Amino acid sequence: MIVLLADTGGAAINWHTVMFYVVALAACGFAAMVAVSSNIVRMAFALIVCLSAVSGLLFLAGAHFVAAMQLMVYVGGTVVLLVFGVMLTAQKAFVSMKTTAGDWILGLVVGGTLLAILGQLIFAVPEWRHSDYQARAEAELAAYEEQLKSHIASGQDVTEAQRRRLADLITLARQGHPEETAQIGLALVGVRADRPSPEVAGYSGYLLPFEIVSVHLLVVLVGAAYLARAKRRRKPLLSSGVSTP
Amino acid sequence: MAEYFAAWFPAGWEFLGYTLAALLQAILLVHVIALGAFVFIWAERKVSGRIQDRLGPTRTGGAFGWLQSLADGIKLLSKEDLMPKDADPLLFRLAPYVAFAAGFAAFMALPFASGWVALHLNVGLFFLIAVLGLEVFGVILAGYSSGSKWALFGAMRQAAQVVSYEVPLGICVVIPLMICGTMDLVAIGDQQRGLFTNWLIFHDPFIFLVFWVYFTCAVASVNRAPFDLAEAESELVAGFLTEYSGIRWSLFFMAEYGSMILVSALAAILFFGGWNGPLPIFSALMDNFSYLAECWWFSTLANLLGVVNLLLKASIGVIAMMWVRWTFPRLRVDQVITMCLKYCVPIAAVCFLGVMVWTALGVPFMNDLLPSQNRALVREGWVHESDQRAVEFLQRLERNSDQGGVE
């Protein structure tokens, strides 16, 4: 049975859970409003609130950097662009849009399929099934520490493999803490500061994707500047020899 | 503060303590904006009067007319609530609150003294800059939903101006971040303790220049003159504010004054040492007498004076903005965008490279910030308590195996 409420630790109300439900309700509700509303400007506004609520969810999950990035890139950038475009083209014909019944059915089918796939994937990750995996990771680390201490106390040696397992458990226990920005910066230039052990595959840094995305953004910027340039006229409007009366 | 209140309640009811702490912090922050707007609206009228060789308000409430803002507020509350026929009712009513909410949200991450911050974020500076860019929504919504073309044009111009000035603002803000090595505003402020030569603005000539570029971009992004063409009566009636009157208009202006206080306080923290005064009275005492550093009342007193320091520096910044407003003529819209793209961005970028080279080559600074080992301590912690023991245990094991035996 999947536990839906977080471990309250004995308190009557866990504010983290309450805020999670409030913000998630806001995100889903305003997203539904985007789909349901017929006024395009109100749709754009509802999208702004929905993306801000998603940023709130990221803050609640402890990913402060990603949440601030969501506010800056999505809400501050993409939606401003969207709103500009909507405002300047919101003529009478577009202000109220009617969706036909066929569109509704198609939308529900596609959206429902995507929801089913995503739900399946989310509940398939073992660490995400319980809301107290952080506490359990820390408990496992403490138990292993005790075990090694008792090993030493009874006079046995601690092998290399056991030491490596201790390092791995330390890394796993650290994963749930709010991330530190310096680790993100280091990972983007190729150094994974939170690697459990060097032999585990798939833990190299993100230097190549970072460089590729940077060049991509530069190309987009140059392309946009080229497309938006002031076009030179092919022929002069008036010959300069014409005398005015 | 939250843990202090939570300890008052029996086990299982700590959430009431958290609620109390959150309410108290929200009330304090709203009062900063509200009282700040109250004082600065009065100050604006006095400063503008003096610059124009007249007195400003002198009658309301006594000698200096200091209750003028209250009289203005009462007048605005009692005005008729108008809405144009073509306006979108929901968005028209919503727009002032969106503008105010964006301005207020940024205050949550602004520290007023060492550790006195409502939301102590690791990425505080980034969050502030991201939220500052959200104020443009109130403007766009107001301009569109007013149903008049003057409002729409004014809103589009203002939005274009705010969005384009975010770029040099971001570059200017990254430079002190680069020097201090952290986005945490509390840590940036703490690194500037000591004599006033420790303030970041005296670090090297590039950052000195960057402060002036930051000030220009900050004035432009809060839409103060000489960049206030969106409100210019000569061009666009009143821009996006054309159809607003009464308490809704005053909400927009409270948002504007709130933003002015915010960018001035941010400049104070990033460039002018924040809550540290020019002479290290309390910090020197706390360094030399460790008993004093443990006393809660001594550090609270030091932090209270820190709050006064920060508000004083922010006020100087706001008065400088008012001074600039009533001295310079207004810029045209193409001059505003030219200033941003042809002057502010290149200067900020060159200073960024200059500071990077200065720091990387290890050119001696003009001040001495805390030595590097202290800097590592005030920076974000790399380990948490629960892992600290385990890491020490692991290190002990490795040392034992290096010594070739078990103790």
XYZ file of C-alpha atoms in Angstrom:
652
model
C 0.000 0.000 0.000
C 1.500 3.291 -1.001
C 1.703 5.756 1.822
C 0.176 9.034 0.642
C 0.727 11.144 3.686
C 4.202 11.913 4.909
C 5.379 10.712 8.230
C 4.182 13.390 10.645
C 6.607 12.508 13.374
C 3.840 12.642 15.951
C 2.641 16.181 15.149
C -1.050 16.834 14.676
C -0.516 18.704 11.394
C 2.498 18.379 9.181
C 2.772 21.720 7.401
C 4.933 20.236 4.689
C 2.119 17.884 3.661
C -0.533 20.589 3.919
C 1.493 22.991 1.778
C 2.194 20.205 -0.680
C -1.499 19.538 -1.141
C -2.350 23.234 -1.427
C 0.342 23.923 -4.003
C -0.374 20.730 -5.956
C -4.077 21.610 -6.022
C -3.193 25.053 -7.337
C -0.962 23.582 -10.033
C -3.546 21.036 -11.198
C -6.476 23.427 -10.867
C -4.913 26.201 -12.895
C -3.681 23.705 -15.480
C -7.274 22.515 -15.830
C -8.325 26.128 -16.180
C -5.889 26.539 -19.065
C -7.546 23.647 -20.831
C -11.106 24.600 -20.005
C -11.149 28.384 -20.302
C -12.230 29.940 -23.572
C -10.608 33.352 -23.140
C -7.041 33.160 -24.385
C -5.685 35.852 -22.095
C -7.107 34.158 -19.036
C -5.528 30.951 -20.260
C -2.144 32.646 -20.343
C -2.623 33.983 -16.827
C -3.685 30.577 -15.536
C -0.550 29.101 -17.111
C 1.573 31.613 -15.207
C 0.023 30.578 -11.895
C 0.325 26.885 -12.762
C 4.049 27.158 -13.528
C 4.636 29.193 -10.372
C 2.889 26.457 -8.407
C 5.218 23.902 -9.997
C 8.110 26.030 -8.812
C 6.568 25.931 -5.347
C 6.465 22.137 -5.531
C 10.144 22.094 -6.397
C 10.894 24.295 -3.390
C 8.943 21.914 -1.172
C 10.998 19.029 -2.521
C 14.210 20.759 -1.471
C 15.461 21.467 -4.990
C 15.935 25.189 -4.410
C 18.184 25.821 -7.398
C 15.877 24.107 -9.873
C 12.882 25.912 -8.396
C 14.503 29.325 -8.778
C 15.548 28.307 -12.284
C 11.929 27.353 -13.057
C 10.793 30.790 -11.892
C 13.391 32.564 -13.950
C 13.229 30.538 -17.157
C 9.651 29.339 -17.382
C 7.653 31.948 -15.584
C 9.913 34.894 -16.200
C 10.910 34.086 -19.733
C 8.672 31.713 -21.597
C 5.382 32.891 -20.229
C 6.301 36.580 -20.700
C 6.891 35.749 -24.339
C 3.630 33.858 -24.499
C 1.733 36.677 -22.872
C 3.266 39.249 -25.258
C 2.201 37.214 -28.246
C -1.257 36.615 -26.851
C -1.842 40.247 -25.926
C -0.785 41.628 -29.234
C -2.850 39.152 -31.247
C -5.871 38.904 -28.971
C -8.292 40.383 -31.469
C -11.996 39.810 -31.119
C -11.846 36.660 -33.197
C -9.394 34.958 -30.873
C -10.539 36.223 -27.537
C -13.082 33.502 -27.046
C -12.161 30.143 -28.474
C -14.605 27.308 -28.670
C -13.301 23.755 -28.630
C -15.495 21.207 -30.416
C -16.507 17.916 -28.846
C -14.173 15.984 -31.148
C -11.233 18.017 -29.892
C -12.240 17.336 -26.312
C -12.326 13.563 -26.865
C -8.981 13.547 -28.656
C -7.423 15.669 -25.948
C -8.738 13.443 -23.186
C -7.474 10.305 -24.898
C -3.965 11.671 -25.446
C -3.759 13.272 -22.020
C -5.143 10.221 -20.294
C -2.624 7.934 -21.971
C 0.239 10.197 -20.968
C -1.058 10.317 -17.389
C -1.302 6.531 -17.243
C 2.261 6.069 -18.534
C 3.711 8.675 -16.186
C 1.853 7.266 -13.197
C 3.153 3.802 -13.974
C 6.721 5.066 -14.223
C 6.544 7.135 -11.057
C 5.294 4.310 -8.882
C 7.859 1.943 -10.350
C 10.805 3.737 -8.714
C 11.328 1.963 -5.391
C 12.689 4.997 -3.533
C 9.612 7.006 -4.408
C 7.070 4.579 -3.009
C 7.508 5.520 0.588
C 7.634 9.021 1.894
C 10.179 8.225 4.561
C 12.997 6.836 2.438
C 15.291 9.561 3.736
C 14.801 8.487 7.327
C 15.282 4.845 6.319
C 18.508 5.631 4.449
C 19.868 7.371 7.528
C 18.766 4.488 9.755
C 20.498 1.999 7.461
C 23.674 4.072 7.583
C 23.594 4.199 11.373
C 22.983 0.437 11.593
C 25.893 -0.338 9.284
C 28.118 1.984 11.283
C 27.187 0.127 14.469
C 27.892 -3.176 12.767
C 31.352 -2.078 11.703
C 32.078 -0.717 15.167
C 31.164 -4.033 16.708
C 33.426 -5.726 14.139
C 36.338 -3.604 15.248
C 35.488 -4.084 18.928
C 35.582 -7.857 18.505
C 39.017 -7.578 16.986
C 38.255 -8.211 13.296
C 39.648 -6.224 10.396
C 37.527 -3.982 8.239
C 37.914 -4.930 4.612
C 38.154 -2.641 1.619
C 34.717 -3.755 0.382
C 33.089 -2.886 3.697
C 34.694 0.538 3.686
C 33.424 1.133 0.179
C 29.924 0.070 1.201
C 30.079 2.581 4.051
C 31.020 5.321 1.575
C 28.135 4.281 -0.702
C 25.655 4.392 2.167
C 26.917 7.856 3.120
C 26.276 9.054 -0.425
C 22.790 7.546 -0.495
C 21.909 9.169 2.824
C 23.051 12.512 1.477
C 20.866 12.347 -1.616
C 17.721 13.458 0.131
C 19.169 16.632 1.582
C 18.509 19.922 -0.186
C 21.113 20.159 -2.854
C 23.985 22.531 -2.606
C 24.532 24.734 -5.585
C 28.256 24.172 -5.662
C 27.706 20.482 -6.399
C 25.497 21.389 -9.348
C 28.129 23.756 -10.670
C 30.825 21.136 -10.336
C 28.664 18.509 -12.036
C 28.077 20.851 -14.975
C 31.795 21.143 -15.593
C 32.235 17.400 -15.388
C 33.107 16.640 -11.776
C 30.454 14.693 -9.898
C 31.161 15.675 -6.315
C 28.565 13.225 -5.013
C 29.752 10.049 -6.713
C 29.427 6.985 -4.526
C 32.404 5.169 -5.977
C 34.501 5.604 -9.101
C 33.740 2.153 -10.460
C 29.975 2.632 -10.676
C 29.019 3.421 -14.238
C 26.903 6.357 -15.288
C 28.321 8.878 -12.814
C 30.407 11.112 -15.054
C 29.705 14.804 -15.151
C 27.504 16.759 -17.532
C 30.131 18.733 -19.411
C 29.222 17.546 -22.900
C 25.460 18.242 -22.627
C 26.292 21.620 -21.085
C 28.515 22.611 -23.987
C 26.066 21.317 -26.584
C 23.178 23.263 -25.043
C 25.307 26.415 -24.837
C 26.219 26.268 -28.523
C 22.588 25.521 -29.350
C 21.435 28.608 -27.454
C 24.045 30.716 -29.236
C 22.789 29.468 -32.610
C 19.211 30.260 -31.616
C 20.194 33.763 -30.502
C 22.058 34.479 -33.745
C 19.166 33.071 -35.759
C 16.605 35.182 -33.928
C 18.685 38.320 -34.400
C 18.996 37.543 -38.094
C 15.296 36.893 -38.531
C 14.334 40.079 -36.698
C 16.744 42.356 -38.543
C 15.572 45.506 -40.248
C 15.307 44.648 -43.930
C 17.052 46.975 -46.353
C 14.915 48.354 -49.185
C 15.761 46.993 -52.664
C 15.164 50.200 -54.622
C 15.174 53.814 -53.523
C 11.801 55.435 -52.944
C 12.561 58.711 -54.734
C 15.463 59.582 -57.020
C 17.507 62.308 -55.443
C 17.373 64.504 -58.568
C 13.686 65.330 -58.283
C 13.127 68.984 -57.576
C 10.342 69.881 -55.233
C 8.097 72.832 -56.054
C 12.704 31.680 15.200
C 10.430 28.820 14.268
C 12.151 26.402 16.629
C 12.000 28.960 19.441
C 8.238 29.211 19.139
C 7.802 25.511 18.546
C 9.426 24.810 21.902
C 6.568 26.634 23.659
C 4.011 24.057 22.654
C 3.625 20.491 23.872
C 4.760 17.627 21.698
C 2.505 17.055 18.688
C 1.421 20.709 18.618
C 4.651 22.240 17.343
C 2.934 23.146 14.107
C 1.256 25.989 15.992
C 4.702 27.320 16.832
C 5.694 27.205 13.177
C 2.468 28.981 12.222
C 3.136 31.690 14.789
C 6.679 32.216 13.553
C 5.543 32.369 9.916
C 2.764 34.866 10.736
C 5.163 37.064 12.670
C 7.687 37.094 9.835
C 4.988 37.881 7.251
C 3.635 40.737 9.390
C 7.119 42.199 9.831
C 7.848 42.041 6.102
C 4.542 43.644 5.140
C 5.311 46.407 7.617
C 8.699 47.016 6.018
C 7.005 47.603 2.672
C 4.033 49.530 4.020
C 5.968 51.826 6.364
C 8.695 52.198 3.785
C 6.179 53.315 1.180
C 4.604 55.668 3.739
C 7.916 57.318 4.565
C 9.274 57.408 1.032
C 6.171 58.919 -0.547
C 6.462 61.768 1.956
C 10.217 61.933 1.327
C 9.669 62.043 -2.419
C 7.438 65.067 -2.126
C 9.851 66.808 0.183
C 12.931 65.973 -1.899
C 11.240 66.957 -5.139
C 10.078 70.170 -3.529
C 13.543 71.106 -2.351
C 15.095 70.304 -5.715
C 12.503 72.534 -7.342
C 13.216 75.278 -4.813
C 9.931 74.983 -2.945
C 8.978 73.437 0.388
C 6.744 70.467 -0.338
C 3.963 69.482 2.107
C 4.134 71.539 5.284
C 0.699 71.503 6.806
C -0.645 68.009 7.364
C 0.205 66.714 10.815
C 2.588 69.374 11.999
C 5.720 71.101 10.915
C 6.996 68.914 8.110
C 3.745 67.567 6.735
C 4.763 64.103 7.753
C 1.202 62.795 7.767
C 0.779 63.701 4.112
C 1.019 60.049 3.099
C -1.785 59.194 5.519
C -3.955 61.924 4.047
C -3.178 60.592 0.579
C -4.132 57.112 1.653
C -7.467 58.251 3.087
C -8.220 60.177 -0.097
C -7.406 57.170 -2.276
C -9.537 54.839 -0.172
C -12.550 57.057 -0.558
C -12.360 57.412 -4.329
C -14.990 55.926 -6.621
C -14.238 52.417 -7.865
C -14.258 52.765 -11.644
C -13.821 50.125 -14.280
C -13.999 50.830 -18.022
C -16.692 49.121 -20.084
C -14.200 47.276 -22.276
C -12.125 46.033 -19.406
C -11.777 42.374 -18.538
C -13.289 42.417 -15.036
C -11.390 39.550 -13.460
C -7.948 40.514 -14.761
C -8.504 44.229 -14.158
C -9.159 43.577 -10.495
C -6.370 41.012 -10.227
C -3.507 42.981 -11.765
C -2.530 45.229 -8.797
C -2.420 42.244 -6.476
C -0.174 40.295 -8.845
C 2.255 43.230 -8.994
C 2.240 43.609 -5.235
C 2.630 39.871 -4.614
C 5.690 39.661 -6.862
C 7.287 42.595 -5.071
C 6.487 41.167 -1.660
C 7.685 37.640 -2.457
C 11.186 38.920 -3.120
C 11.412 40.354 0.400
C 11.156 36.860 1.830
C 14.694 36.026 0.773
C 16.245 39.371 1.766
C 18.304 39.220 4.975
C 18.093 42.154 7.363
C 20.903 41.050 9.660
C 23.141 38.051 10.050
C 20.714 35.163 10.106
C 17.607 37.367 10.265
C 15.954 36.338 7.050
C 12.474 34.927 6.517
C 13.578 32.285 4.031
C 17.212 31.315 4.374
C 17.851 29.975 0.920
C 21.098 28.626 -0.415
C 20.184 30.288 -3.721
C 18.820 33.489 -2.151
C 20.339 35.845 -4.700
C 19.129 33.808 -7.657
C 15.636 33.637 -6.183
C 15.575 37.424 -5.699
C 16.563 38.118 -9.292
C 14.045 35.567 -10.596
C 11.187 37.076 -8.587
C 12.131 40.640 -9.560
C 11.468 39.635 -13.142
C 7.912 38.541 -12.277
C 6.697 42.049 -11.569
C 6.216 42.589 -15.255
C 3.100 40.411 -15.112
C 1.147 42.902 -13.067
C 2.057 45.544 -15.617
C 1.076 43.467 -18.645
C -2.184 42.325 -17.097
C -3.054 45.884 -16.102
C -2.274 47.221 -19.530
C -4.229 44.571 -21.393
C -7.251 44.365 -19.149
C -7.805 48.121 -19.122
C -9.286 47.857 -22.590
C -7.620 51.039 -23.876
C -4.854 51.333 -26.411
C -2.804 53.818 -24.374
C -2.701 51.355 -21.545
C -1.709 48.508 -23.845
C 1.123 50.450 -25.499
C 2.387 51.681 -22.159
C 2.348 48.176 -20.753
C 4.170 46.703 -23.751
C 6.882 49.350 -23.576
C 7.304 48.891 -19.858
C 7.439 45.126 -20.178
C 10.041 45.380 -22.939
C 12.102 47.733 -20.797
C 11.953 45.584 -17.662
C 12.712 42.386 -19.531
C 15.651 43.848 -21.436
C 17.200 45.400 -18.334
C 17.132 42.056 -16.551
C 20.155 40.999 -18.627
C 22.669 43.613 -17.444
C 21.141 43.419 -13.957
C 21.896 39.707 -13.907
C 25.471 40.227 -15.095
C 26.066 42.938 -12.485
C 24.706 40.748 -9.725
C 26.850 37.759 -10.700
C 30.082 39.698 -10.054
C 29.851 39.960 -6.235
C 28.531 36.397 -6.276
C 31.687 35.323 -8.076
C 33.937 37.074 -5.573
C 32.188 35.679 -2.519
C 31.676 32.225 -3.970
C 28.127 31.763 -2.735
C 24.584 32.735 -3.670
C 23.573 32.886 -0.024
C 22.965 36.540 0.800
C 23.623 35.997 4.510
C 27.055 34.581 3.677
C 27.815 37.443 1.271
C 26.976 39.948 3.997
C 28.960 38.087 6.627
C 32.065 38.031 4.474
C 32.148 41.819 4.468
C 32.504 42.270 8.203
C 35.246 44.377 9.619
C 36.401 47.807 8.601
C 34.494 49.544 5.826
C 37.341 48.849 3.408
C 36.156 45.250 3.474
C 33.035 46.205 1.584
C 32.928 44.592 -1.813
C 32.743 47.873 -3.674
C 36.340 48.599 -2.684
C 37.512 45.197 -3.855
C 38.775 46.292 -7.259
C 38.045 49.085 -9.766
C 35.875 46.859 -11.980
C 33.374 46.164 -9.244
C 33.341 49.858 -8.379
C 32.219 50.530 -11.953
C 29.769 47.642 -11.786
C 27.948 49.237 -8.870
C 27.073 52.273 -11.004
C 25.893 50.047 -13.861
C 23.823 48.059 -11.345
C 22.280 51.264 -10.026
C 21.328 52.341 -13.540
C 19.820 48.953 -14.374
C 17.977 48.882 -11.044
C 16.458 52.308 -11.683
C 15.415 51.133 -15.149
C 13.910 47.895 -13.974
C 11.743 49.517 -11.319
C 10.615 52.012 -13.941
C 11.746 55.145 -12.180
C 12.666 58.281 -14.063
C 14.574 58.906 -16.190
C 13.272 55.541 -17.443
C 9.593 56.037 -16.671
C 8.368 56.635 -20.210
C 5.569 54.148 -19.588
C 4.009 56.560 -17.097
C 4.941 59.697 -18.960
C 1.953 61.994 -19.237
C 3.319 63.698 -22.290
C 3.241 60.501 -24.317
C 0.826 57.928 -23.093
C -1.543 59.609 -20.635
C -0.458 57.435 -17.767
C 0.559 54.261 -19.518
C -0.721 51.074 -17.977
C -2.100 53.063 -15.014
C -4.477 55.113 -17.144
C -7.676 53.405 -16.040
C -6.657 52.789 -12.455
C -7.707 55.095 -9.655
C -8.096 54.948 -5.937
C -6.803 52.078 -3.891
C -5.773 49.986 -6.923
C -3.493 52.776 -8.115
C -1.969 53.025 -4.684
C -1.288 49.275 -4.676
C 0.767 49.690 -7.850
C 2.717 52.475 -6.235
C 3.278 50.490 -3.090
C 4.667 47.746 -5.321
C 6.932 50.290 -7.028
C 8.253 51.698 -3.752
C 8.672 48.184 -2.427
C 10.808 47.315 -5.454
C 12.860 50.466 -4.967
C 13.576 49.491 -1.369
C 14.389 45.957 -2.475
C 16.945 46.851 -5.131
C 18.530 49.435 -2.826
C 18.785 46.917 0.006
C 20.211 44.360 -2.417
C 22.821 46.889 -3.551
C 23.627 47.555 0.103
C 24.175 43.847 0.785
C 26.099 43.081 -2.384
C 28.307 46.157 -2.560
C 28.196 48.108 0.684
C 28.582 45.509 3.406
C 24.900 45.042 4.205
C 24.287 45.122 7.920
C 27.953 45.752 8.804
C 28.727 49.272 9.875
C 31.804 51.225 8.819
C 33.638 50.464 12.055
C 33.782 46.921 13.439
C 32.560 47.686 16.947
C 30.447 44.653 17.682
C 32.333 42.205 15.502
C 35.675 43.164 17.047
C 34.194 42.801 20.528
C 32.721 39.425 19.647
C 36.006 38.222 18.175
C 38.077 39.220 21.165
C 35.733 38.311 23.992
C 34.265 34.913 23.225
C 31.898 35.186 26.204
C 30.116 38.003 24.404
C 29.691 35.949 21.259
C 27.710 33.380 23.279
C 25.368 35.917 24.933
C 22.083 35.943 23.109
C 21.291 39.515 24.104
C 24.606 40.863 22.810
C 24.291 39.255 19.406
C 20.632 40.328 19.239
C 21.702 43.912 19.986
C 24.385 43.692 17.295
C 21.835 42.327 14.818
C 19.326 45.072 15.667
C 21.936 47.706 14.919
C 22.673 45.738 11.752
C 19.048 46.091 10.693
C 19.307 49.844 11.301
C 22.497 49.939 9.207
C 20.888 48.091 6.322
C 17.744 50.227 6.326
C 19.892 53.372 6.436
C 21.895 52.260 3.414
C 18.730 51.257 1.555
C 17.199 54.657 2.337
C 20.244 56.426 0.957
C 19.829 54.390 -2.234
C 16.118 55.256 -2.497
C 16.760 58.966 -1.913
C 19.459 58.829 -4.582
C 16.841 57.365 -6.956
C 14.502 60.243 -6.130
C 17.313 62.728 -6.636
C 18.035 61.262 -10.056
C 14.353 61.370 -10.960
C 13.913 65.067 -10.351
C 17.224 66.053 -11.908
C 17.476 64.297 -15.261
C 15.110 64.614 -18.224
C 13.200 61.592 -19.337
C 14.640 59.248 -21.969
C 12.809 58.212 -25.134
C 12.007 54.554 -25.552
C 14.673 53.992 -28.189
C 17.220 55.760 -25.998
C 16.267 53.492 -23.115
C 16.826 50.329 -25.127
C 20.030 51.756 -26.651
C 21.324 52.477 -23.175
C 20.652 48.909 -22.167
C 22.022 47.079 -25.159
C 24.826 49.376 -26.257
C 26.115 50.646 -22.931
C 25.044 48.656 -19.897
C 25.498 45.153 -21.294
C 28.999 45.690 -22.767
C 30.261 47.563 -19.709
C 28.893 44.905 -17.383
C 30.393 42.119 -19.515
C 33.825 43.788 -19.645
C 33.787 44.320 -15.881
C 32.791 40.686 -15.432
C 35.846 39.587 -17.388
C 37.974 42.086 -15.495
C 36.905 40.812 -12.090
C 37.337 37.207 -13.208
C 40.885 37.867 -14.388
C 41.677 39.900 -11.266
C 40.514 37.089 -8.990
C 41.969 34.226 -11.016
C 45.413 35.756 -11.358
C 45.470 36.445 -7.626
C 46.121 40.160 -8.048
C 46.178 41.553 -4.520
C 42.811 42.953 -3.488
C 42.382 46.475 -2.302
C 40.840 45.146 0.865
C 41.290 41.963 2.789
C 38.152 39.937 2.941
C 38.208 37.164 5.494
C 41.126 34.801 4.936
C 40.344 31.893 2.702
C 39.894 29.324 5.438
C 37.262 31.477 7.107
C 35.653 31.970 3.747
C 35.277 28.230 3.423
C 33.598 28.162 6.805
C 31.028 30.815 6.017
C 30.259 29.259 2.700
C 27.596 26.558 2.374
C 28.337 23.524 4.486
C 29.381 20.457 2.550
C 28.263 17.864 5.001
C 25.366 17.474 7.364
C 25.550 16.357 10.944
C 24.286 12.867 10.389
C 26.910 12.193 7.755
C 29.661 13.991 9.638
C 30.053 11.196 12.185
C 30.026 8.559 9.502
C 32.628 10.439 7.470
C 34.862 10.792 10.507
C 34.434 7.114 11.204
C 35.401 6.294 7.637
C 38.452 8.522 7.829
C 39.489 6.874 11.039
C 39.155 3.471 9.390
C 41.277 4.566 6.484
C 43.914 5.976 8.744
C 43.945 2.750 10.741
C 44.357 0.645 7.622
C 47.159 2.943 6.464
C 48.917 2.380 9.735
C 48.594 -1.340 9.070
C 46.537 -2.497 12.034
C 43.390 -2.187 14.063
C 43.470 -0.262 17.295
